[in-house]
Amino acid sequence: MLIRKLFRTAWRYKAQFLSMTLMVAIGVGVFLGFNIEWKSIEADTSAFFENTNYADFRLYSETGFSETDIEAIQKISGVNAATRFLSVNAEVKDTKKSVALMASEDYTVSTMLITQGQAYERSSDGIWLSDQFAEKNDIAIGDTMTLSYKGVEINGEVAGLCKSGEMLICTADENQLMPDFETFGFAYVSPEKLEKALGSAFYPQINILSDMTKEEMEEAVSDALGRTIMVTPKEDHISYAGVLSEAEEGKTMGSILPMLFLAIGILTMVTTMHRIAANEKTQIGTLKALGFRDRRILRHYTSYGFVIGLIGTALGVLLGYGIAAVIISPNGMMSTYFDLPDWALIMPSFCVPLLIATVALLTLISFLSVKKMLHGTAADALRPYMPKTMRKLAMERLSLWERLSFGTKWNLRDVLRHKSRSAMTIIGVLGCMVLLVGGLGMKDSMASFMDLIGDDVSHYTTKVILAEDASNENAAKLAEELSGDWMASSGISYEGKTVALEVYHNDNDKIRLVDEDNRTVSLSDDGVYLCLRLKDTAAIGDEIEFSPYGSEANYTVRVAGYLRSLMTENIVMTADYADSAGVPYHITTIYTDKTADKIPASSLIAEKQEKQTILDTYDSFMEIMNVMVFVLALAAVLLGIVVLYNLGVMSYIERSRELATLKVLGFRDRHIGRILISQNVWLTVIGVLLGLPVGVGILKILLVTLADEYELKLSLGPLTYCVSIFVTFGISLAVGFMVARKNRKIDMVEALKNAE
């Protein structure tokens, strides 16, 4: 009997049961989706890094490492394996494409995973090419490739296709946000082939496998080589840093969005189950009168919450894996960023007890909602639920009260009588606004960042990367021939961390720098400029000290200002100031208006990158951003509809007697509808006013946590505010009209009957 009653009650309150189930499913689904995402990223990439012997540390030297150096490093206690390594960008002949050309002298560190073709051989004359680059460019095993580096051609047959942990995120440099395998890939060659082509062995990098800390490694390397060397842990390498960043983003999103949905879902459950229990008071009295014990009645009504929690959680698990699959899969969003061989979905172990706890909490809410209704005798329970008596509002004592319309007075009293329902409506609107402002605002901020890079900062056509052995004199001469500006970049130790020192000579205005407000800055020759991430380390006018890697010297410079660094954490100065302060530098890059095909090959040039090629990768990034914005907007709309409709229907059920009374007194359906909708509008206005600052505040947190590698400036356009407000009001009005239409079908006799 009670089982049949469960189904009848569920059908009677189908809108409430459906909305509560959906809220639980969405909350659990979003929670699981993002947590499965970051856990899968960690597990899948960790296995790949282990299979390809991904280096724990990388040592860099512009002059290269000798055989004596590598022998000294290999003898360090705590170093499990070490190899001299080369990774340079080489052009594919007769194309505008390029690859990261890599060679590992001791093939035990920074190896590759061969997906097709021959196994690696140290004496082989072949080339092992990125399988994604090969697929995008219709290159097959057995095809011949010609690579050009420093004017030297390297020919070879494609012996195999591969993936590499070193190039898990396959970008040409830090300016390329997203991989683009149509224009850039990677290739491995044997050390013998490389030395034969170049005529000598030059390895500017040593890759190490070790469990030592960075401080221990720096000290050990300094003692072994007798000089300071730039040591970077894997956390600073683009592939590993990208993994950490994506995992951290997943953890952040998994802790913010699901909590929003689950909190609203639980609050909705509390409010709705209380209303259902109140409306079922007569039914509870009837069951008591028929002889059902309190324990059995309590168990029956408690099962409502259990069933909702169980079904909602089960649907949420399916939704969670679906969300994770959209992100982590061979065809998912992350496949455009990570080049992984396997995409397994893994749920964190803590999720299972949390899901059980969620079902238990929802069951407890149902239990507590009905327990109070069981007090007293069957006769007491058979009396209909009566709302608490309202005392006069303080406003009613004012003369202004008499000037208010009947609808305004009625709505004010109703809002204060049903505070929990009103509060839930405001929270639902606030949640909708937060999702819309957060999603659209993130898109605005990233679009502004892209425009800043493409239009305001980059005034060149081609970026020329110089060879490591190019002298400053020859580099400056080449820059003059190309009518370009140049930049010198090197690693320095500052405040115990590795940052980039960038020295600019930009008389031709090919590259610009911007301040905290994104305004173009003309660099002065009386000091250095710190990026915003280093702003707290020194004030303007202070003197700071740093030490270039490869040198024991310390240099003291004055802070002249702060700049917004678009990619790297850096300290910037002009060439004139560097010369006056005695700071050594080595020119690494030239910016010019000439296209790549108009720049002749030279032993000074390692690579040429056209700005448009880099900007094209930003479009891929924005496509992913647009998908995220669409998902957040859809979630906002769904949240608003589910919460507001559920509360609207409950409000209609609670006020059916009052609405019937108004109809008996002669109020038309249209007038009553306006009264109902106006209350919705009031609460929506409050929710919007609260949601705007909360949304902006959460967006600021997201910009710091989700994009900490960029110095983004919060940017929200007028369209974002307008769309967020209009969509939220549109949802509120649509739901209000749907609920108001129910008033036409109200049974006045049934609503006005008194059970007593």
PDB file of N, CA and C in Angstrom, residues 539-588:
ATOM      1  N   ALA A 539      59.734  47.704  -4.333  1.00  0.00           N
ATOM      2  CA  ALA A 539      58.993  48.912  -4.707  1.00  0.00           C
ATOM      3  C   ALA A 539      59.798  49.699  -5.729  1.00  0.00           C
ATOM      4  N   ILE A 540      59.115  50.597  -6.429  1.00  0.00           N
ATOM      5  CA  ILE A 540      59.803  51.446  -7.399  1.00  0.00           C
ATOM      6  C   ILE A 540      60.836  52.308  -6.670  1.00  0.00           C
ATOM      7  N   GLY A 541      62.033  52.320  -7.187  1.00  0.00           N
ATOM      8  CA  GLY A 541      63.129  53.052  -6.557  1.00  0.00           C
ATOM      9  C   GLY A 541      64.043  52.162  -5.731  1.00  0.00           C
ATOM     10  N   ASP A 542      63.550  50.965  -5.340  1.00  0.00           N
ATOM     11  CA  ASP A 542      64.393  50.023  -4.591  1.00  0.00           C
ATOM     12  C   ASP A 542      65.463  49.434  -5.498  1.00  0.00           C
ATOM     13  N   GLU A 543      66.498  48.939  -4.863  1.00  0.00           N
ATOM     14  CA  GLU A 543      67.533  48.218  -5.590  1.00  0.00           C
ATOM     15  C   GLU A 543      67.372  46.726  -5.352  1.00  0.00           C
ATOM     16  N   ILE A 544      67.501  45.948  -6.413  1.00  0.00           N
ATOM     17  CA  ILE A 544      67.402  44.495  -6.305  1.00  0.00           C
ATOM     18  C   ILE A 544      68.691  43.865  -6.819  1.00  0.00           C
ATOM     19  N   GLU A 545      68.887  42.617  -6.454  1.00  0.00           N
ATOM     20  CA  GLU A 545      70.110  41.906  -6.845  1.00  0.00           C
ATOM     21  C   GLU A 545      69.743  40.586  -7.504  1.00  0.00           C
ATOM     22  N   PHE A 546      70.437  40.238  -8.570  1.00  0.00           N
ATOM     23  CA  PHE A 546      70.216  38.959  -9.231  1.00  0.00           C
ATOM     24  C   PHE A 546      71.548  38.424  -9.738  1.00  0.00           C
ATOM     25  N   SER A 547      71.542  37.134 -10.086  1.00  0.00           N
ATOM     26  CA  SER A 547      72.748  36.485 -10.578  1.00  0.00           C
ATOM     27  C   SER A 547      72.415  35.684 -11.824  1.00  0.00           C
ATOM     28  N   PRO A 548      73.082  35.969 -12.961  1.00  0.00           N
ATOM     29  CA  PRO A 548      72.840  35.175 -14.178  1.00  0.00           C
ATOM     30  C   PRO A 548      73.398  33.764 -14.005  1.00  0.00           C
ATOM     31  N   TYR A 549      72.697  32.787 -14.554  1.00  0.00           N
ATOM     32  CA  TYR A 549      73.207  31.423 -14.514  1.00  0.00           C
ATOM     33  C   TYR A 549      74.430  31.313 -15.422  1.00  0.00           C
ATOM     34  N   GLY A 550      75.395  30.525 -14.979  1.00  0.00           N
ATOM     35  CA  GLY A 550      76.645  30.390 -15.712  1.00  0.00           C
ATOM     36  C   GLY A 550      77.672  31.398 -15.269  1.00  0.00           C
ATOM     37  N   SER A 551      77.329  32.227 -14.288  1.00  0.00           N
ATOM     38  CA  SER A 551      78.245  33.256 -13.783  1.00  0.00           C
ATOM     39  C   SER A 551      78.123  33.323 -12.270  1.00  0.00           C
ATOM     40  N   GLU A 552      79.220  33.630 -11.622  1.00  0.00           N
ATOM     41  CA  GLU A 552      79.215  33.779 -10.169  1.00  0.00           C
ATOM     42  C   GLU A 552      78.949  35.221  -9.752  1.00  0.00           C
ATOM     43  N   ALA A 553      78.861  36.114 -10.730  1.00  0.00           N
ATOM     44  CA  ALA A 553      78.705  37.539 -10.439  1.00  0.00           C
ATOM     45  C   ALA A 553      77.270  37.865 -10.021  1.00  0.00           C
ATOM     46  N   ASN A 554      77.126  38.855  -9.150  1.00  0.00           N
ATOM     47  CA  ASN A 554      75.834  39.396  -8.740  1.00  0.00           C
ATOM     48  C   ASN A 554      75.714  40.827  -9.256  1.00  0.00           C
ATOM     49  N   TYR A 555      74.545  41.205  -9.689  1.00  0.00           N
ATOM     50  CA  TYR A 555      74.339  42.538 -10.238  1.00  0.00           C
ATOM     51  C   TYR A 555      73.227  43.236  -9.464  1.00  0.00           C
ATOM     52  N   THR A 556      73.477  44.498  -9.151  1.00  0.00           N
ATOM     53  CA  THR A 556      72.504  45.310  -8.425  1.00  0.00           C
ATOM     54  C   THR A 556      71.920  46.348  -9.371  1.00  0.00           C
ATOM     55  N   VAL A 557      70.601  46.379  -9.459  1.00  0.00           N
ATOM     56  CA  VAL A 557      69.928  47.301 -10.377  1.00  0.00           C
ATOM     57  C   VAL A 557      68.783  47.992  -9.647  1.00  0.00           C
ATOM     58  N   ARG A 558      68.336  49.067 -10.226  1.00  0.00           N
ATOM     59  CA  ARG A 558      67.242  49.850  -9.637  1.00  0.00           C
ATOM     60  C   ARG A 558      65.925  49.481 -10.308  1.00  0.00           C
ATOM     61  N   VAL A 559      64.836  49.433  -9.528  1.00  0.00           N
ATOM     62  CA  VAL A 559      63.502  49.149 -10.070  1.00  0.00           C
ATOM     63  C   VAL A 559      62.879  50.452 -10.564  1.00  0.00           C
ATOM     64  N   ALA A 560      62.555  50.491 -11.861  1.00  0.00           N
ATOM     65  CA  ALA A 560      61.982  51.700 -12.458  1.00  0.00           C
ATOM     66  C   ALA A 560      60.467  51.602 -12.631  1.00  0.00           C
ATOM     67  N   GLY A 561      59.921  50.385 -12.572  1.00  0.00           N
ATOM     68  CA  GLY A 561      58.471  50.250 -12.750  1.00  0.00           C
ATOM     69  C   GLY A 561      58.057  48.798 -12.857  1.00  0.00           C
ATOM     70  N   TYR A 562      56.784  48.629 -13.251  1.00  0.00           N
ATOM     71  CA  TYR A 562      56.224  47.286 -13.374  1.00  0.00           C
ATOM     72  C   TYR A 562      55.575  47.140 -14.750  1.00  0.00           C
ATOM     73  N   LEU A 563      55.617  45.934 -15.281  1.00  0.00           N
ATOM     74  CA  LEU A 563      55.027  45.631 -16.574  1.00  0.00           C
ATOM     75  C   LEU A 563      54.143  44.392 -16.465  1.00  0.00           C
ATOM     76  N   ARG A 564      53.182  44.293 -17.357  1.00  0.00           N
ATOM     77  CA  ARG A 564      52.366  43.082 -17.444  1.00  0.00           C
ATOM     78  C   ARG A 564      53.082  42.096 -18.362  1.00  0.00           C
ATOM     79  N   SER A 565      53.521  40.991 -17.808  1.00  0.00           N
ATOM     80  CA  SER A 565      54.171  39.953 -18.603  1.00  0.00           C
ATOM     81  C   SER A 565      53.100  39.052 -19.179  1.00  0.00           C
ATOM     82  N   LEU A 566      53.110  38.875 -20.486  1.00  0.00           N
ATOM     83  CA  LEU A 566      52.044  38.119 -21.123  1.00  0.00           C
ATOM     84  C   LEU A 566      52.237  36.615 -20.983  1.00  0.00           C
ATOM     85  N   MET A 567      53.448  36.169 -20.828  1.00  0.00           N
ATOM     86  CA  MET A 567      53.686  34.733 -20.737  1.00  0.00           C
ATOM     87  C   MET A 567      54.636  34.382 -19.591  1.00  0.00           C
ATOM     88  N   THR A 568      55.880  34.840 -19.701  1.00  0.00           N
ATOM     89  CA  THR A 568      56.912  34.404 -18.763  1.00  0.00           C
ATOM     90  C   THR A 568      56.995  35.306 -17.537  1.00  0.00           C
ATOM     91  N   GLU A 569      57.544  34.755 -16.475  1.00  0.00           N
ATOM     92  CA  GLU A 569      57.848  35.550 -15.276  1.00  0.00           C
ATOM     93  C   GLU A 569      59.201  36.195 -15.521  1.00  0.00           C
ATOM     94  N   ASN A 570      59.250  37.534 -15.626  1.00  0.00           N
ATOM     95  CA  ASN A 570      60.483  38.138 -16.124  1.00  0.00           C
ATOM     96  C   ASN A 570      60.826  39.469 -15.463  1.00  0.00           C
ATOM     97  N   ILE A 571      62.066  39.876 -15.728  1.00  0.00           N
ATOM     98  CA  ILE A 571      62.583  41.207 -15.398  1.00  0.00           C
ATOM     99  C   ILE A 571      63.071  41.804 -16.711  1.00  0.00           C
ATOM    100  N   VAL A 572      62.647  43.040 -16.993  1.00  0.00           N
ATOM    101  CA  VAL A 572      62.914  43.667 -18.285  1.00  0.00           C
ATOM    102  C   VAL A 572      63.789  44.895 -18.107  1.00  0.00           C
ATOM    103  N   MET A 573      64.700  45.095 -19.050  1.00  0.00           N
ATOM    104  CA  MET A 573      65.517  46.324 -19.075  1.00  0.00           C
ATOM    105  C   MET A 573      65.879  46.651 -20.513  1.00  0.00           C
ATOM    106  N   THR A 574      66.320  47.875 -20.738  1.00  0.00           N
ATOM    107  CA  THR A 574      66.777  48.267 -22.073  1.00  0.00           C
ATOM    108  C   THR A 574      68.230  47.849 -22.253  1.00  0.00           C
ATOM    109  N   ALA A 575      68.649  47.790 -23.519  1.00  0.00           N
ATOM    110  CA  ALA A 575      70.042  47.439 -23.810  1.00  0.00           C
ATOM    111  C   ALA A 575      70.991  48.499 -23.260  1.00  0.00           C
ATOM    112  N   ASP A 576      70.572  49.773 -23.340  1.00  0.00           N
ATOM    113  CA  ASP A 576      71.438  50.852 -22.831  1.00  0.00           C
ATOM    114  C   ASP A 576      71.636  50.725 -21.328  1.00  0.00           C
ATOM    115  N   TYR A 577      70.556  50.383 -20.604  1.00  0.00           N
ATOM    116  CA  TYR A 577      70.703  50.244 -19.155  1.00  0.00           C
ATOM    117  C   TYR A 577      71.558  49.022 -18.816  1.00  0.00           C
ATOM    118  N   ALA A 578      71.381  47.938 -19.574  1.00  0.00           N
ATOM    119  CA  ALA A 578      72.200  46.743 -19.343  1.00  0.00           C
ATOM    120  C   ALA A 578      73.676  47.057 -19.552  1.00  0.00           C
ATOM    121  N   ASP A 579      73.978  47.832 -20.588  1.00  0.00           N
ATOM    122  CA  ASP A 579      75.372  48.196 -20.850  1.00  0.00           C
ATOM    123  C   ASP A 579      75.930  49.073 -19.730  1.00  0.00           C
ATOM    124  N   SER A 580      75.130  50.036 -19.263  1.00  0.00           N
ATOM    125  CA  SER A 580      75.608  50.935 -18.212  1.00  0.00           C
ATOM    126  C   SER A 580      75.782  50.216 -16.880  1.00  0.00           C
ATOM    127  N   ALA A 581      74.929  49.174 -16.632  1.00  0.00           N
ATOM    128  CA  ALA A 581      75.018  48.420 -15.380  1.00  0.00           C
ATOM    129  C   ALA A 581      76.004  47.267 -15.478  1.00  0.00           C
ATOM    130  N   GLY A 582      76.566  47.040 -16.677  1.00  0.00           N
ATOM    131  CA  GLY A 582      77.532  45.956 -16.858  1.00  0.00           C
ATOM    132  C   GLY A 582      76.898  44.579 -16.870  1.00  0.00           C
ATOM    133  N   VAL A 583      75.577  44.511 -17.146  1.00  0.00           N
ATOM    134  CA  VAL A 583      74.885  43.217 -17.162  1.00  0.00           C
ATOM    135  C   VAL A 583      75.112  42.539 -18.512  1.00  0.00           C
ATOM    136  N   PRO A 584      75.671  41.329 -18.532  1.00  0.00           N
ATOM    137  CA  PRO A 584      75.906  40.640 -19.807  1.00  0.00           C
ATOM    138  C   PRO A 584      74.603  40.094 -20.384  1.00  0.00           C
ATOM    139  N   TYR A 585      74.514  40.032 -21.701  1.00  0.00           N
ATOM    140  CA  TYR A 585      73.334  39.466 -22.347  1.00  0.00           C
ATOM    141  C   TYR A 585      73.737  38.886 -23.687  1.00  0.00           C
ATOM    142  N   HIS A 586      72.875  38.003 -24.189  1.00  0.00           N
ATOM    143  CA  HIS A 586      73.124  37.354 -25.472  1.00  0.00           C
ATOM    144  C   HIS A 586      71.855  37.447 -26.312  1.00  0.00           C
ATOM    145  N   ILE A 587      71.925  38.125 -27.445  1.00  0.00           N
ATOM    146  CA  ILE A 587      70.756  38.351 -28.290  1.00  0.00           C
ATOM    147  C   ILE A 587      70.215  37.016 -28.802  1.00  0.00           C
ATOM    148  N   THR A 588      68.927  36.815 -28.598  1.00  0.00           N
ATOM    149  CA  THR A 588      68.310  35.536 -28.961  1.00  0.00           C
ATOM    150  C   THR A 588      67.214  35.660 -30.016  1.00  0.00           C
TER     151      THR A 588
END
